[in-house]
Short mmCIF file of C-alpha atoms in Angstrom, two decimals:
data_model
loop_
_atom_site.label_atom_id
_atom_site.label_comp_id
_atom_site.label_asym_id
_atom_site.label_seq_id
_atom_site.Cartn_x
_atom_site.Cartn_y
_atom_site.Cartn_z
CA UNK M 14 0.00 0.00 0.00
CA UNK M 15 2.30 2.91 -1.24
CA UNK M 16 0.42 4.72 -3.89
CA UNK M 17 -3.00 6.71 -3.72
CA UNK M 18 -4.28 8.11 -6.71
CA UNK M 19 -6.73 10.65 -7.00
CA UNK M 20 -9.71 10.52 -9.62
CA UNK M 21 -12.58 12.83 -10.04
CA UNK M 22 -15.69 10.39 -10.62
CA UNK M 23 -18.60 11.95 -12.71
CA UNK M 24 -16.41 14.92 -13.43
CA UNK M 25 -15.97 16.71 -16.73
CA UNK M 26 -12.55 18.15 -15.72
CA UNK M 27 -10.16 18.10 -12.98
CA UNK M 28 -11.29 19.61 -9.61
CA UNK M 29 -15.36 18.80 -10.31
CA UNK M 30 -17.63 15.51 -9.61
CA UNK M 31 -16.55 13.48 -6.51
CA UNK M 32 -12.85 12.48 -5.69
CA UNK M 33 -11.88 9.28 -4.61
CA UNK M 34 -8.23 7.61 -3.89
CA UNK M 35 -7.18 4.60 -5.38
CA UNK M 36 -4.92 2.12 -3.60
CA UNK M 37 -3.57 -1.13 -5.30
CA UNK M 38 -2.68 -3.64 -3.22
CA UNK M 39 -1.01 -6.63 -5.05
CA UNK M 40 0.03 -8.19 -1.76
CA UNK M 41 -3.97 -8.38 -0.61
CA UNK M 42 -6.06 -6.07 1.31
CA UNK M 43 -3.94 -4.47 4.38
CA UNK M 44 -5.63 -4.84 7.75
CA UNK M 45 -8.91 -2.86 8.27
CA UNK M 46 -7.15 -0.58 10.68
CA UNK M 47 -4.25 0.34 8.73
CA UNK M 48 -6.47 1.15 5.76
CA UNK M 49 -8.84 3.51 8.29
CA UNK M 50 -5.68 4.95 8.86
CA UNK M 51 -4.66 5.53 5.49
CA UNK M 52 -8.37 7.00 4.54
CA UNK M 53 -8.20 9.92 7.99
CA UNK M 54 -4.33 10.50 6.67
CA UNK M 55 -5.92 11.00 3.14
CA UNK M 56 -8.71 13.69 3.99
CA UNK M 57 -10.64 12.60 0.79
CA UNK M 58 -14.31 11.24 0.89
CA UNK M 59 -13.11 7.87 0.18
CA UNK M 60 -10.35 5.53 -0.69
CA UNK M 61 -10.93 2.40 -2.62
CA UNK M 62 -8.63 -0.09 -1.94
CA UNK M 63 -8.13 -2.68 -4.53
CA UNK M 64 -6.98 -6.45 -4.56
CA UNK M 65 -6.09 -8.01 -7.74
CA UNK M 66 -7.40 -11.60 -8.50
CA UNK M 67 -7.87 -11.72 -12.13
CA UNK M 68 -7.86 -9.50 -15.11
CA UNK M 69 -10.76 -9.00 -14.97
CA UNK M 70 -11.46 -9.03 -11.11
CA UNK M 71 -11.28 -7.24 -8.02
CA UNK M 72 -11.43 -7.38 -4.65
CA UNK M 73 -12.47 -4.13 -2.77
CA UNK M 74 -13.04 -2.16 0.34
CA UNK M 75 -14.07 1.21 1.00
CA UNK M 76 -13.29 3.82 3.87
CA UNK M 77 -13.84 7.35 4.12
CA UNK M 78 -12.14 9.09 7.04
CA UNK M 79 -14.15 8.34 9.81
CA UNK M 80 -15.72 4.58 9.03
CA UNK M 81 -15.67 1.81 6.25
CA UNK M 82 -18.46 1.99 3.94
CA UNK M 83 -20.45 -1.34 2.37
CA UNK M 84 -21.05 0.30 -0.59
CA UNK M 85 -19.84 3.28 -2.38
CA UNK M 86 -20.41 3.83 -6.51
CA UNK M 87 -18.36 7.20 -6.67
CA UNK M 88 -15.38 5.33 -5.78
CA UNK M 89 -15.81 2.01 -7.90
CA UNK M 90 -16.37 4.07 -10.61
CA UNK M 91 -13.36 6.50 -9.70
CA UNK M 92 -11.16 2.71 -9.99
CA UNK M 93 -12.54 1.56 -12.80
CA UNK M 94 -11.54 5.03 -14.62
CA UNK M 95 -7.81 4.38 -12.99
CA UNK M 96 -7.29 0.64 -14.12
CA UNK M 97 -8.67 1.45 -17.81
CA UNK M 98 -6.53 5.12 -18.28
CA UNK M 99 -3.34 4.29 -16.46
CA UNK M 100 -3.78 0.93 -14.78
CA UNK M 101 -3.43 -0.84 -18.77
CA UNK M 102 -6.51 -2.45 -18.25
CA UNK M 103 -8.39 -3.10 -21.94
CA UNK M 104 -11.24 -0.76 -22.31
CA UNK M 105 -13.29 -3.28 -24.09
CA UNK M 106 -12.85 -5.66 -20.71
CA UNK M 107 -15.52 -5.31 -18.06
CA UNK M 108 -14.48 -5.41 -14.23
CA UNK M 109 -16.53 -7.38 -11.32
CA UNK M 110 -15.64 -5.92 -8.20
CA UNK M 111 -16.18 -8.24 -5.21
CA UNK M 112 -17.07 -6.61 -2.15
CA UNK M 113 -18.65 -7.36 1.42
CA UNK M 114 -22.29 -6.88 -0.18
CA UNK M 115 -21.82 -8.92 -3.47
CA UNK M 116 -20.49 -8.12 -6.59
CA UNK M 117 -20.46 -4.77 -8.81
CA UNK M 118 -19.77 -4.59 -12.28
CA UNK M 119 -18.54 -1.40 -14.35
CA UNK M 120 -17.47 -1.55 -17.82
CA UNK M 121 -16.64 1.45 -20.19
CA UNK M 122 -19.32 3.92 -22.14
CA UNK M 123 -19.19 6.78 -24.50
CA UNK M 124 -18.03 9.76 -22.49
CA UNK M 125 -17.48 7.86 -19.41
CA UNK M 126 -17.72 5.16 -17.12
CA UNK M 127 -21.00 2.92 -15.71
CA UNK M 128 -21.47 0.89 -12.57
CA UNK M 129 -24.46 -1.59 -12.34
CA UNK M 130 -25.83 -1.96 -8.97
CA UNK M 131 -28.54 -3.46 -6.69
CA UNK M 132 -31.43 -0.88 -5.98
CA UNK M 133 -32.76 -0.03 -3.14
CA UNK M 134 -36.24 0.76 -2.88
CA UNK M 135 -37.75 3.56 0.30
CA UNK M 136 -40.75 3.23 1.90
CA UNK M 137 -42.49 6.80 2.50
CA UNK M 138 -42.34 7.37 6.52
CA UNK M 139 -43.17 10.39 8.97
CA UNK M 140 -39.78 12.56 8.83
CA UNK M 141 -38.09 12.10 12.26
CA UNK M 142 -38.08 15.05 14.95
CA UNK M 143 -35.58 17.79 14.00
CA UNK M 144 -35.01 16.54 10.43
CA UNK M 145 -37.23 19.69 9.47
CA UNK M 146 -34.89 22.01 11.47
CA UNK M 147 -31.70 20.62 10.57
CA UNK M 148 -32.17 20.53 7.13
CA UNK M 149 -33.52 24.55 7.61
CA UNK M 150 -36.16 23.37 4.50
CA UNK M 151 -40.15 22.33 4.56
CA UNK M 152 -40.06 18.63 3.88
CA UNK M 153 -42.53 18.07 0.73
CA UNK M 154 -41.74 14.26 1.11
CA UNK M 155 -40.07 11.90 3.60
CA UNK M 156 -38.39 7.89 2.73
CA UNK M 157 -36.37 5.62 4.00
CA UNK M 158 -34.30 2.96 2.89
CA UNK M 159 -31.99 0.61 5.06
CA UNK M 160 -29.53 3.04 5.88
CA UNK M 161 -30.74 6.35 4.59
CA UNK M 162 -33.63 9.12 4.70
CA UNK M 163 -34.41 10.43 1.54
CA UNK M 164 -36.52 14.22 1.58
CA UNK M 165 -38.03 15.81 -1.33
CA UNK M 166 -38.53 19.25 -0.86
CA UNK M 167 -40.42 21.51 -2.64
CA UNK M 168 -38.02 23.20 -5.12
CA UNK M 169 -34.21 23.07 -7.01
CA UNK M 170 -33.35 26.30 -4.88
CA UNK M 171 -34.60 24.89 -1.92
CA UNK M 172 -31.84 22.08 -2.80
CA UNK M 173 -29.20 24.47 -4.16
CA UNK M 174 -29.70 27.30 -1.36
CA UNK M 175 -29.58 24.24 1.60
CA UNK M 176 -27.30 25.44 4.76
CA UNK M 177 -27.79 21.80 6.83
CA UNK M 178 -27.06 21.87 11.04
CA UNK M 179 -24.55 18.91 10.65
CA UNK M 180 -24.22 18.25 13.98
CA UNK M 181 -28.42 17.97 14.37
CA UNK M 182 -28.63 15.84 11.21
CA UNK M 183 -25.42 13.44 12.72
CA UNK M 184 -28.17 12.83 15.79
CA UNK M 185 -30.50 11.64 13.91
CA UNK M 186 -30.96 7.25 13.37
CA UNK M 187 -29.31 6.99 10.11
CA UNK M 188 -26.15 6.99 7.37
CA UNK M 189 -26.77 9.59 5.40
CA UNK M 190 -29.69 12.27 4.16
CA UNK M 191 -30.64 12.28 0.04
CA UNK M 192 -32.40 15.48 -0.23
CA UNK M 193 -34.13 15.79 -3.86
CA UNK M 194 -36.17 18.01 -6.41
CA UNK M 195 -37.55 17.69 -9.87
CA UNK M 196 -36.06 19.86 -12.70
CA UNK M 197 -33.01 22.23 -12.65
CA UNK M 198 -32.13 21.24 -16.46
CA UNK M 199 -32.54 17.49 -15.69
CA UNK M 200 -34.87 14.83 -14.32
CA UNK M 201 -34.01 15.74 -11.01
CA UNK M 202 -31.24 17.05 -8.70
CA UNK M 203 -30.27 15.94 -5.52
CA UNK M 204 -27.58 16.73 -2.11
CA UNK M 205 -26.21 14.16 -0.08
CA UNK M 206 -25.00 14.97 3.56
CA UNK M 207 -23.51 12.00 5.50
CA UNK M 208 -21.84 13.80 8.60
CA UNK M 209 -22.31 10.67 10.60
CA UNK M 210 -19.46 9.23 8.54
CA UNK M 211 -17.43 12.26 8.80
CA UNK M 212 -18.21 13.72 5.40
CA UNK M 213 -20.53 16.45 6.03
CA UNK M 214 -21.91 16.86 1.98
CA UNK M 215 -20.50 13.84 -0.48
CA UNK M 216 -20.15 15.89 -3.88
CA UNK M 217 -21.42 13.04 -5.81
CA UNK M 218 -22.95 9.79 -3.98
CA UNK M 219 -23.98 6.68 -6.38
CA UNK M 220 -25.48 4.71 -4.10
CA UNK M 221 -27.83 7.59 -3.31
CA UNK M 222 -29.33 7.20 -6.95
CA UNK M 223 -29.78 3.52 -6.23
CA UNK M 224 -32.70 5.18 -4.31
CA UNK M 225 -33.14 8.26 -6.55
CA UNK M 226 -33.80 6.05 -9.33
CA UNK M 227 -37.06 4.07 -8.47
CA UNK M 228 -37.84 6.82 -6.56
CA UNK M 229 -38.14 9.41 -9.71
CA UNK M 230 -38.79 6.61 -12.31
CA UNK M 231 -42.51 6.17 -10.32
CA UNK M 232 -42.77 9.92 -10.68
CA UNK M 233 -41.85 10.88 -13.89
CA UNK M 234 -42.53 7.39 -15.69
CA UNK M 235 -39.72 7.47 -17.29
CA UNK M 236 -36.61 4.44 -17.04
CA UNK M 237 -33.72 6.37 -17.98
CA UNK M 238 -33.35 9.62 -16.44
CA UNK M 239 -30.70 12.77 -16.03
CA UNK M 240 -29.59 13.40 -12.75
CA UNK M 241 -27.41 16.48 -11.46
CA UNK M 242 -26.11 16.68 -8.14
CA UNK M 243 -26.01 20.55 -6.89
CA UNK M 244 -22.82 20.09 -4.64
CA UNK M 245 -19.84 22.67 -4.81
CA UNK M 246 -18.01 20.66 -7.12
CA UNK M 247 -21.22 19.36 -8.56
CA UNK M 248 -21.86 16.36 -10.93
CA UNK M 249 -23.72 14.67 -13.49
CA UNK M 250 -25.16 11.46 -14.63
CA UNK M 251 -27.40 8.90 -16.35
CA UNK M 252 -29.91 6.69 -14.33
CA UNK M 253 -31.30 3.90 -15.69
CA UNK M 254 -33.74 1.74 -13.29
CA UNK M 255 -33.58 -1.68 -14.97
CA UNK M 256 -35.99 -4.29 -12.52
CA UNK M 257 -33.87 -4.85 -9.46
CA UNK M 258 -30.61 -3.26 -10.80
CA UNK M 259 -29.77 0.58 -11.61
CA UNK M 260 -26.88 1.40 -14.14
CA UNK M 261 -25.37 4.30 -13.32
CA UNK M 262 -23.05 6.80 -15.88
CA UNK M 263 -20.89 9.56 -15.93
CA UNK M 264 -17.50 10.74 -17.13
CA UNK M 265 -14.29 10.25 -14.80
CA UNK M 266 -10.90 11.87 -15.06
CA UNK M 267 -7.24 10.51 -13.43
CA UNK M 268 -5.69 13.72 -11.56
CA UNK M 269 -2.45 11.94 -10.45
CA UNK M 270 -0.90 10.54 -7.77
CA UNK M 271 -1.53 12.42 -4.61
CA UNK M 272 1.73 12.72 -3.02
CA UNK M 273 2.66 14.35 -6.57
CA UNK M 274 -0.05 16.85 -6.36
CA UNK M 275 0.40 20.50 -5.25
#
């Protein structure tokens, strides 16, 4: 483990969509407490770190600086990008990532880079005391899935213009908060705010559109939809809901290696 590399995931240029480190690790995953270490030391939102078992396949593990994560798209996708520019990987070959919750695949598309994951469906519930006050927004709609509440509020500026209590949302029973609009020059738009796992916004979450995506497709009818997420750096993608999978696109870009970065 001597080499992090930095990739913007769903980023048309260097500095926008979601970074994510890279680690190889050709002599097999370190222990979970030296790579914890590694991801605090890093700073980023996550590191991937990647075990080599065919040419095709991976092993993987995520951690962003505070706790290890059972899933996380941005940062699959962010390694794909890596092994197919500068890892020599073929571009025509598909990876499986294995990982703690089953197997992802990605595979290379025009303009970018797609992940295929499971989806995970929300069930509409009363939104939890304080939710209303931490996010500072009316809640037009409250779900949740396993591990996080997703809000709909009423408008893209109410999404855009949102000034969260961190520390109140970090209180509340869950992983993370998917807060979500229609329009804004795509289907919809969405924030993601996981301060629990010490990253107060994530600039671009995947896994969040595994929820996004049924949820929108049921209210715009549509299967394949255009999603932008309004973070600082911002991103962009493609949704597709396909029955109990959702493949997810963008574009990716290598940045370098981070202890050769100013």
């Amino acid at each position: 483990m001597t080499e992090i590399w930095l990739v913007d995931a769903f980023a048309d240029a260097e500095f926008r969509g979601n970074p994510a480190g890279v680690v190889l690790c050709p002599d097999g995953l370190p222990p979970a407490d030296r790579m914890q270490g590694a991801a605090r030391a890093a700073g980023l939102p996550t590191l991937a770190f990647l075990h080599r078992l065919t040419e095709d396949r991976y092993r993987v593990r995520w951690f962003t600086p505070g706790k290890e994560l059972n899933i996380c798209g941005h940062a699959t996708v962010a390694s794909a990008c890596y092994l197919h520019e500068a890892g020599g990987v073929d571009d025509a070959l598909p990876l499986v990532f294995e990982t703690g919750a089953g197997e992802l695949y990605t595979h290379r598309v025009d303009g970018g880079f797609a992940i295929d994951l499971p989806v995970m469906r929300t069930v509409p519930i009363t939104p939890p005391p304080g939710l209303e006050e931490a996010l500072g927004v009316e809640v037009t709609a409250c779900e949740r899935a396993e591990d996080d509440i997703l809000v709909e509020v009423g408008s893209v500026d109410d999404v855009a213009s949102l000034k969260p209590d961190f520390e109140a949302l970090a209180a509340i029973d869950c992983r993370g908060h998917v807060v979500t609009a229609r329009g804004g020059g795509a289907d919809f738009v969405s924030r993601t705010f996981f301060p629990a796992l010490g990253v107060d916004e994530d600039q671009v979450c995947v896994s969040a559109h595994c929820k996004l995506a049924p949820y929108w497709a049921e209210r715009t009818d549509k299967k394949t939809m255009s999603a932008l997420q309004l973070s600082e750096r911002g991103g962009r993608l493609s949704v597709t809901l396909a029955g109990d999978r959702v493949l997810v696109a963008g574009p990716a870009v290598v940045r370098g290696r981070l202890d050769d970065l100013p």
